[in-house]
PDB file of C-alpha atoms and ligand atoms in Angstrom:
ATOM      1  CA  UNK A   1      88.498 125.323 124.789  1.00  0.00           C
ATOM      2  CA  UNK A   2      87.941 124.754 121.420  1.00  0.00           C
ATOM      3  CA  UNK A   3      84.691 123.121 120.557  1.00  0.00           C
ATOM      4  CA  UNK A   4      84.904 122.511 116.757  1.00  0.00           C
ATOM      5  CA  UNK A   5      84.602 118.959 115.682  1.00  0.00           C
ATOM      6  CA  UNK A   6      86.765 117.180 113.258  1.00  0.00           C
ATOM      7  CA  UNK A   7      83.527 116.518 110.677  1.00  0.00           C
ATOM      8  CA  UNK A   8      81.673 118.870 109.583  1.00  0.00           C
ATOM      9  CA  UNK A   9      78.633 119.186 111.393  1.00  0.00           C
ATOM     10  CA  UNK A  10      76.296 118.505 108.444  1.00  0.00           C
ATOM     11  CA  UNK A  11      78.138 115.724 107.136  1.00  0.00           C
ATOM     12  CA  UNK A  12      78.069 113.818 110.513  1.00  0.00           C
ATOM     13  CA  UNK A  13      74.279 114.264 110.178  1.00  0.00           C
ATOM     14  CA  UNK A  14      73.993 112.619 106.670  1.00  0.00           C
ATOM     15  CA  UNK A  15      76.475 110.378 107.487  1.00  0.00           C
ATOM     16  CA  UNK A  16      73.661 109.027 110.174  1.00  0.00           C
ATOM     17  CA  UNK A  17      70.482 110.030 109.657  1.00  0.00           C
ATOM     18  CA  UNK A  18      69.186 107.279 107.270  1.00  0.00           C
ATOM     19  CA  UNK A  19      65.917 107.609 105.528  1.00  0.00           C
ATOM     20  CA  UNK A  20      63.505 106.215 108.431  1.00  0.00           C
ATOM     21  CA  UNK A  21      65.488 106.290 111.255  1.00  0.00           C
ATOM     22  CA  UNK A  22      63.735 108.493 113.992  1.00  0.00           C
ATOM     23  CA  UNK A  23      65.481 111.510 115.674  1.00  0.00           C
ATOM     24  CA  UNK A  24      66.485 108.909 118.631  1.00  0.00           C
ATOM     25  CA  UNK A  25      68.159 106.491 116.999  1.00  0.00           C
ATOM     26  CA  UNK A  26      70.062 109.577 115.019  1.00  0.00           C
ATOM     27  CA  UNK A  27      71.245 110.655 118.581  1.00  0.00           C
ATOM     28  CA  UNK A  28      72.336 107.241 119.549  1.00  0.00           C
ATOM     29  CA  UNK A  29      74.576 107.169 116.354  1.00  0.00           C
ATOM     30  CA  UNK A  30      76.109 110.647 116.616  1.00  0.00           C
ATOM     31  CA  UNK A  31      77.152 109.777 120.148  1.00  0.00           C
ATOM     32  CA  UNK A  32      77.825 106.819 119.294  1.00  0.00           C
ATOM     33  CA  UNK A  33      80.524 107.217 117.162  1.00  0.00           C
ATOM     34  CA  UNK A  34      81.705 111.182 119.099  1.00  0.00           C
ATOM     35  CA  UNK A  35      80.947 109.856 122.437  1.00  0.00           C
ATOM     36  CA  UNK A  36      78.576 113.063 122.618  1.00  0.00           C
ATOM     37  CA  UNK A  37      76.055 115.235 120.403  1.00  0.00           C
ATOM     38  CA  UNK A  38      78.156 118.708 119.154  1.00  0.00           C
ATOM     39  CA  UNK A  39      75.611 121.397 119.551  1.00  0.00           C
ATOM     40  CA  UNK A  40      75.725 122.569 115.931  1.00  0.00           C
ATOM     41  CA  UNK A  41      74.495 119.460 114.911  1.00  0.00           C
ATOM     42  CA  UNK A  42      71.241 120.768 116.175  1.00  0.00           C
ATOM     43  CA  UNK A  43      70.371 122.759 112.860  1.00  0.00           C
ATOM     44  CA  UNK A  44      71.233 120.075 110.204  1.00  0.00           C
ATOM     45  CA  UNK A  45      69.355 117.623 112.365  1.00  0.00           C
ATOM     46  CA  UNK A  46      66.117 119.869 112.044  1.00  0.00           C
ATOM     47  CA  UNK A  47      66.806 120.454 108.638  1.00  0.00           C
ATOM     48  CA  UNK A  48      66.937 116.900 108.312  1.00  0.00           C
ATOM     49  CA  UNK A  49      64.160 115.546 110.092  1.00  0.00           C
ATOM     50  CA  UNK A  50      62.418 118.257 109.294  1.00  0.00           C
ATOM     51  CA  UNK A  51      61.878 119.109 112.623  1.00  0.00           C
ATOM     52  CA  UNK A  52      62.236 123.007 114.495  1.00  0.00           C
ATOM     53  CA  UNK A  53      65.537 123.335 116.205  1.00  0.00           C
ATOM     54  CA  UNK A  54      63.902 124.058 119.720  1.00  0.00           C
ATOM     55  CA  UNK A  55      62.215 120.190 119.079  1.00  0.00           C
ATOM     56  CA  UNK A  56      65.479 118.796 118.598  1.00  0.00           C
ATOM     57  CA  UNK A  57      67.200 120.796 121.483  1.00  0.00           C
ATOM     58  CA  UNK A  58      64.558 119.794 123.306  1.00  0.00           C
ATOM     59  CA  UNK A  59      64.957 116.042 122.636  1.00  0.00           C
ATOM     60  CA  UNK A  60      68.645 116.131 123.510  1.00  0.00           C
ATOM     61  CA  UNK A  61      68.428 117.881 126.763  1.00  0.00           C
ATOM     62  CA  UNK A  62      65.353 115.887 127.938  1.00  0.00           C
ATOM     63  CA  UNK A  63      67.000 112.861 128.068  1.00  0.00           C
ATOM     64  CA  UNK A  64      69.820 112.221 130.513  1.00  0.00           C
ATOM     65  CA  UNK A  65      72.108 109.988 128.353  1.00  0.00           C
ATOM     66  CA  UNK A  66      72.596 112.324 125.166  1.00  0.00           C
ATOM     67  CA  UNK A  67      75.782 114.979 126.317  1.00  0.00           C
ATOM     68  CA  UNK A  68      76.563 117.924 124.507  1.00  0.00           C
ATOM     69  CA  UNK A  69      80.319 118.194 124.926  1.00  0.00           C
ATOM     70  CA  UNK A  70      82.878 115.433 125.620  1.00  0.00           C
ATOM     71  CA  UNK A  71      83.258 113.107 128.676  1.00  0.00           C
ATOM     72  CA  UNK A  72      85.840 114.157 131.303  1.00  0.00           C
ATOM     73  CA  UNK A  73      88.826 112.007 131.055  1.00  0.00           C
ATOM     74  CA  UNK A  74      88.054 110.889 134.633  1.00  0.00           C
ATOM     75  CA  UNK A  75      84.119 110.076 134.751  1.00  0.00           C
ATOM     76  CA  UNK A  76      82.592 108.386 138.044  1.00  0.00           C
ATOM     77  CA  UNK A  77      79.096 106.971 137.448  1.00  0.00           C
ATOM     78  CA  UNK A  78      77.943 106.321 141.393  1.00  0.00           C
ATOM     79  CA  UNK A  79      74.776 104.181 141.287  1.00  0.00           C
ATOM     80  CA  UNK A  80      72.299 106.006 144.030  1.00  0.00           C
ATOM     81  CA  UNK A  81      69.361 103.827 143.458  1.00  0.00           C
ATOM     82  CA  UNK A  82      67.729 101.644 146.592  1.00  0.00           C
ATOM     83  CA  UNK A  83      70.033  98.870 147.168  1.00  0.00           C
ATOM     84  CA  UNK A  84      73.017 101.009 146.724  1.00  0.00           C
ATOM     85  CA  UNK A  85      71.445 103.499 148.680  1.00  0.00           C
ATOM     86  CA  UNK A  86      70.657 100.764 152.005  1.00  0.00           C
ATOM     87  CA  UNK A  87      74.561  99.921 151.764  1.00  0.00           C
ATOM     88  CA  UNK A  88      75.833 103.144 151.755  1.00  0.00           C
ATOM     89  CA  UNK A  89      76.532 104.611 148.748  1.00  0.00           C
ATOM     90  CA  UNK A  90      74.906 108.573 149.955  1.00  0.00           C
ATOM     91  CA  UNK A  91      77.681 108.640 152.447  1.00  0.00           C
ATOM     92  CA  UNK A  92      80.264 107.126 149.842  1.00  0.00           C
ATOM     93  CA  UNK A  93      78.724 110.443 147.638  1.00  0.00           C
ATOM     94  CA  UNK A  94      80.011 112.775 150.551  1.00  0.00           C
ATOM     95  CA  UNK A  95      83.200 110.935 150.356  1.00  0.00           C
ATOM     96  CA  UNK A  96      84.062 110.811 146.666  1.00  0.00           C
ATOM     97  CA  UNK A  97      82.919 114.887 146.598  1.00  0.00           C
ATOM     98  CA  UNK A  98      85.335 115.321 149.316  1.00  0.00           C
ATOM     99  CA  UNK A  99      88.026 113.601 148.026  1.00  0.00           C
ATOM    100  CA  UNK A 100      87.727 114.282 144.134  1.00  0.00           C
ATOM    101  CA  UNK A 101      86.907 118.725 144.656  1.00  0.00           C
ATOM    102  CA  UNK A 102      83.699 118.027 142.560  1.00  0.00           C
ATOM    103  CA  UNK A 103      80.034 117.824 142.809  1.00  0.00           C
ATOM    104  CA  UNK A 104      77.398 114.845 141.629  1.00  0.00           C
ATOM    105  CA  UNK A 105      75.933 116.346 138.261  1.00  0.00           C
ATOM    106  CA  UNK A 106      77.214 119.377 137.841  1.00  0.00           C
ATOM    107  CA  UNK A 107      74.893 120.845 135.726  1.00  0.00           C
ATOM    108  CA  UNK A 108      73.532 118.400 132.367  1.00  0.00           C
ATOM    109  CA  UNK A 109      74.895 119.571 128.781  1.00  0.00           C
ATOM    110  CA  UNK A 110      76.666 122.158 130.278  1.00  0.00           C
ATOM    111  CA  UNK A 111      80.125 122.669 131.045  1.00  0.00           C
ATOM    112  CA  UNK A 112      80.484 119.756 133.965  1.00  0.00           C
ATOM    113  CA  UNK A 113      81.895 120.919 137.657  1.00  0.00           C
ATOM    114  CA  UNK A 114      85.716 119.139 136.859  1.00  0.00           C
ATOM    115  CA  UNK A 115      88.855 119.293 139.548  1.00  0.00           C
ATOM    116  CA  UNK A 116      91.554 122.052 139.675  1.00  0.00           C
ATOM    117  CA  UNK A 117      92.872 120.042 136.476  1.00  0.00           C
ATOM    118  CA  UNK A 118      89.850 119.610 134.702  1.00  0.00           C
ATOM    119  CA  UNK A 119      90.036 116.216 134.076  1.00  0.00           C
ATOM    120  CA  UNK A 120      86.917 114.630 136.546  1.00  0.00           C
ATOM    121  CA  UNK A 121      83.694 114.220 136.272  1.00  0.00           C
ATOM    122  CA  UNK A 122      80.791 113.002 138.646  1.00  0.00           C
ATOM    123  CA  UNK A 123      77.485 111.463 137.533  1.00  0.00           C
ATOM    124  CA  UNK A 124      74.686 109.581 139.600  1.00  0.00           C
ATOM    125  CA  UNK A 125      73.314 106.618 137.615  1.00  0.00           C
ATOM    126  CA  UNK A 126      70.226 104.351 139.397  1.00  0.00           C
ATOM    127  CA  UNK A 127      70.984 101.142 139.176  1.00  0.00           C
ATOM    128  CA  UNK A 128      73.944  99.017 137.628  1.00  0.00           C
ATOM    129  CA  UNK A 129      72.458  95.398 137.515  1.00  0.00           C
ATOM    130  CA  UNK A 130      74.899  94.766 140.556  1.00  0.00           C
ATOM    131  CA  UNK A 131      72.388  95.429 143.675  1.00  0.00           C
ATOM    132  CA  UNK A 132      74.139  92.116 145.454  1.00  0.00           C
ATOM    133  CA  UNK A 133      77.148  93.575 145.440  1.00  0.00           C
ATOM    134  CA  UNK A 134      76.558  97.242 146.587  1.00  0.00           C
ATOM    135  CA  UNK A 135      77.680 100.297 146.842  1.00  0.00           C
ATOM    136  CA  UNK A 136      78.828  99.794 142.647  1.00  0.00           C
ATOM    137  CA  UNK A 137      80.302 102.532 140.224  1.00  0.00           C
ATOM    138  CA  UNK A 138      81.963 102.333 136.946  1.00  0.00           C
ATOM    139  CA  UNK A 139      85.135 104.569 136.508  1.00  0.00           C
ATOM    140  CA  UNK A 140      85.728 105.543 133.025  1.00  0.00           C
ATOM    141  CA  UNK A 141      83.096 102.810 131.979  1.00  0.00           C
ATOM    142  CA  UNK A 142      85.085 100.053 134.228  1.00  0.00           C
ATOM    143  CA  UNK A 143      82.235  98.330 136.526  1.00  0.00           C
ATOM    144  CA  UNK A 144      83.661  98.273 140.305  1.00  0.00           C
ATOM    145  CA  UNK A 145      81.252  96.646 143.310  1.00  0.00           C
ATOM    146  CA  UNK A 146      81.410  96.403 147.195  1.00  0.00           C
ATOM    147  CA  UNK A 147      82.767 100.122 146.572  1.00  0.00           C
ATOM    148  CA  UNK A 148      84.440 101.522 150.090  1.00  0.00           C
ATOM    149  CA  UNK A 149      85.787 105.134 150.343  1.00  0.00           C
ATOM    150  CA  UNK A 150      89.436 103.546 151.043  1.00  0.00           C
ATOM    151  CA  UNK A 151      89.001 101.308 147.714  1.00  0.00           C
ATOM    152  CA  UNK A 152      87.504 104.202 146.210  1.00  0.00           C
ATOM    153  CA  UNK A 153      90.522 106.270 146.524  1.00  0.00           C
ATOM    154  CA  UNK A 154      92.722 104.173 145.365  1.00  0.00           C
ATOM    155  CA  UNK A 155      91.372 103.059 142.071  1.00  0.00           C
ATOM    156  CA  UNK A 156      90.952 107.000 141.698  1.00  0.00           C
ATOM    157  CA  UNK A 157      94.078 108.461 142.508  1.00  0.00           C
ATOM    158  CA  UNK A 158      95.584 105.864 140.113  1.00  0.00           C
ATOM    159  CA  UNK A 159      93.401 106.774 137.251  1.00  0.00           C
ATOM    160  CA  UNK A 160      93.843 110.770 138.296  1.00  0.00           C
ATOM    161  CA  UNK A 161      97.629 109.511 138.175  1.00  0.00           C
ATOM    162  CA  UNK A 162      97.687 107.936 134.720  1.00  0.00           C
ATOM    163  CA  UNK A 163      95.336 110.703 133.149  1.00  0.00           C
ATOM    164  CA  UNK A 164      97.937 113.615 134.084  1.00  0.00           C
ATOM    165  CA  UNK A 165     100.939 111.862 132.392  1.00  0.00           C
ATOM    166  CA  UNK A 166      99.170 111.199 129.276  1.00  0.00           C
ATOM    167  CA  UNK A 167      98.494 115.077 129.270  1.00  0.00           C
ATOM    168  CA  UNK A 168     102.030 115.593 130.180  1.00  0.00           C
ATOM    169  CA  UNK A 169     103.183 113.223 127.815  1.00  0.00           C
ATOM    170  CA  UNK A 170     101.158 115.030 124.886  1.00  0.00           C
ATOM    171  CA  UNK A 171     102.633 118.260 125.971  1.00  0.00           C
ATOM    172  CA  UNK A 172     106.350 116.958 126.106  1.00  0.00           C
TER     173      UNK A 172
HETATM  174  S1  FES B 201      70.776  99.515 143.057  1.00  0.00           S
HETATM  175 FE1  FES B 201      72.868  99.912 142.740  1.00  0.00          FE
HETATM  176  S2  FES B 201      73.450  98.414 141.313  1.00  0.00           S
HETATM  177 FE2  FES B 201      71.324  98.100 141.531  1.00  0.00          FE
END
């Protein structure tokens, strides 16, 4: 896979990193506008901030949010936090790992665990702002609640569905 970005990497780093802004709020932007942080952003954003590279590698892989390659075009976010947890949402894990071929976070800023087609990927999140209506997920940012393996499935397989024939479509 190739893993170039459109911009160069040191002109996506001036383009954001304004006088002021911490290294943070640099992040944000970058994924922001990429949807993740390209790994050889690292050195212009040290030169930058005038930081060491192993400070701002360090920064991106501490926190959970920043990603350092794009999102799967299937991405499950299962919320495993307490309420979800007391309505079921470990054994709705077991389900969606059985059903989808993949395993809850794969491995962070790495290449994610995807499907035969490479195309899902599953992340545990703690806590959606829906508690009263548990088990809840997003699919591809869409927020779902009162999540059930069967309803799982569905809204899955149709998303699984419409993801292959926009690949197919590209390749046609
Ligand atoms: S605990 Fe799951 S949405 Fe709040």
């Amino acid at each position: 896979m190739d893993d170039s970005i459109a911009i160069a990497p040191e002109q996506l780093v001036q383009r954001h990193a304004q006088p002021g802004m911490s290294l943070l709020a640099v992040l944000h932007a970058i994924q922001d506008e990429l949807g993740y942080v390209p790994p050889d952003t690292v050195a212009p954003l040290a030169r930058v901030m005038n930081l060491s590279r192993a400070e701002v590698h360090g920064v991106i892989t501490y926190y959970h949010h920043f990603r350092t390659q794009p999102a799967a075009p299937v991405t499950v976010q299962l919320c495993r936090a307490e309420a979800c947890r007391s309505m079921g949402t470990e054994a709705l894990a077991q389900h969606i790992e059985r059903h989808t071929g993949c395993r809850f976070d794969a491995e962070h800023g790495q290449a994610h665990e995807h499907g035969p087609d490479a195309t899902v990927e599953l992340q545990s999140v703690y806590c959606l702002g829906q508690c009263a209506l548990s088990p809840a997920m997003t699919i591809n940012g869409t927020l779902h609640a009162k999540v059930t393996p069967k309803k799982f499935d569905a809204l899955f397989d149709a998303l699984l569905a419409a993801a292959a024939n926009k690949c197919v479509e590209v390749m046609a």
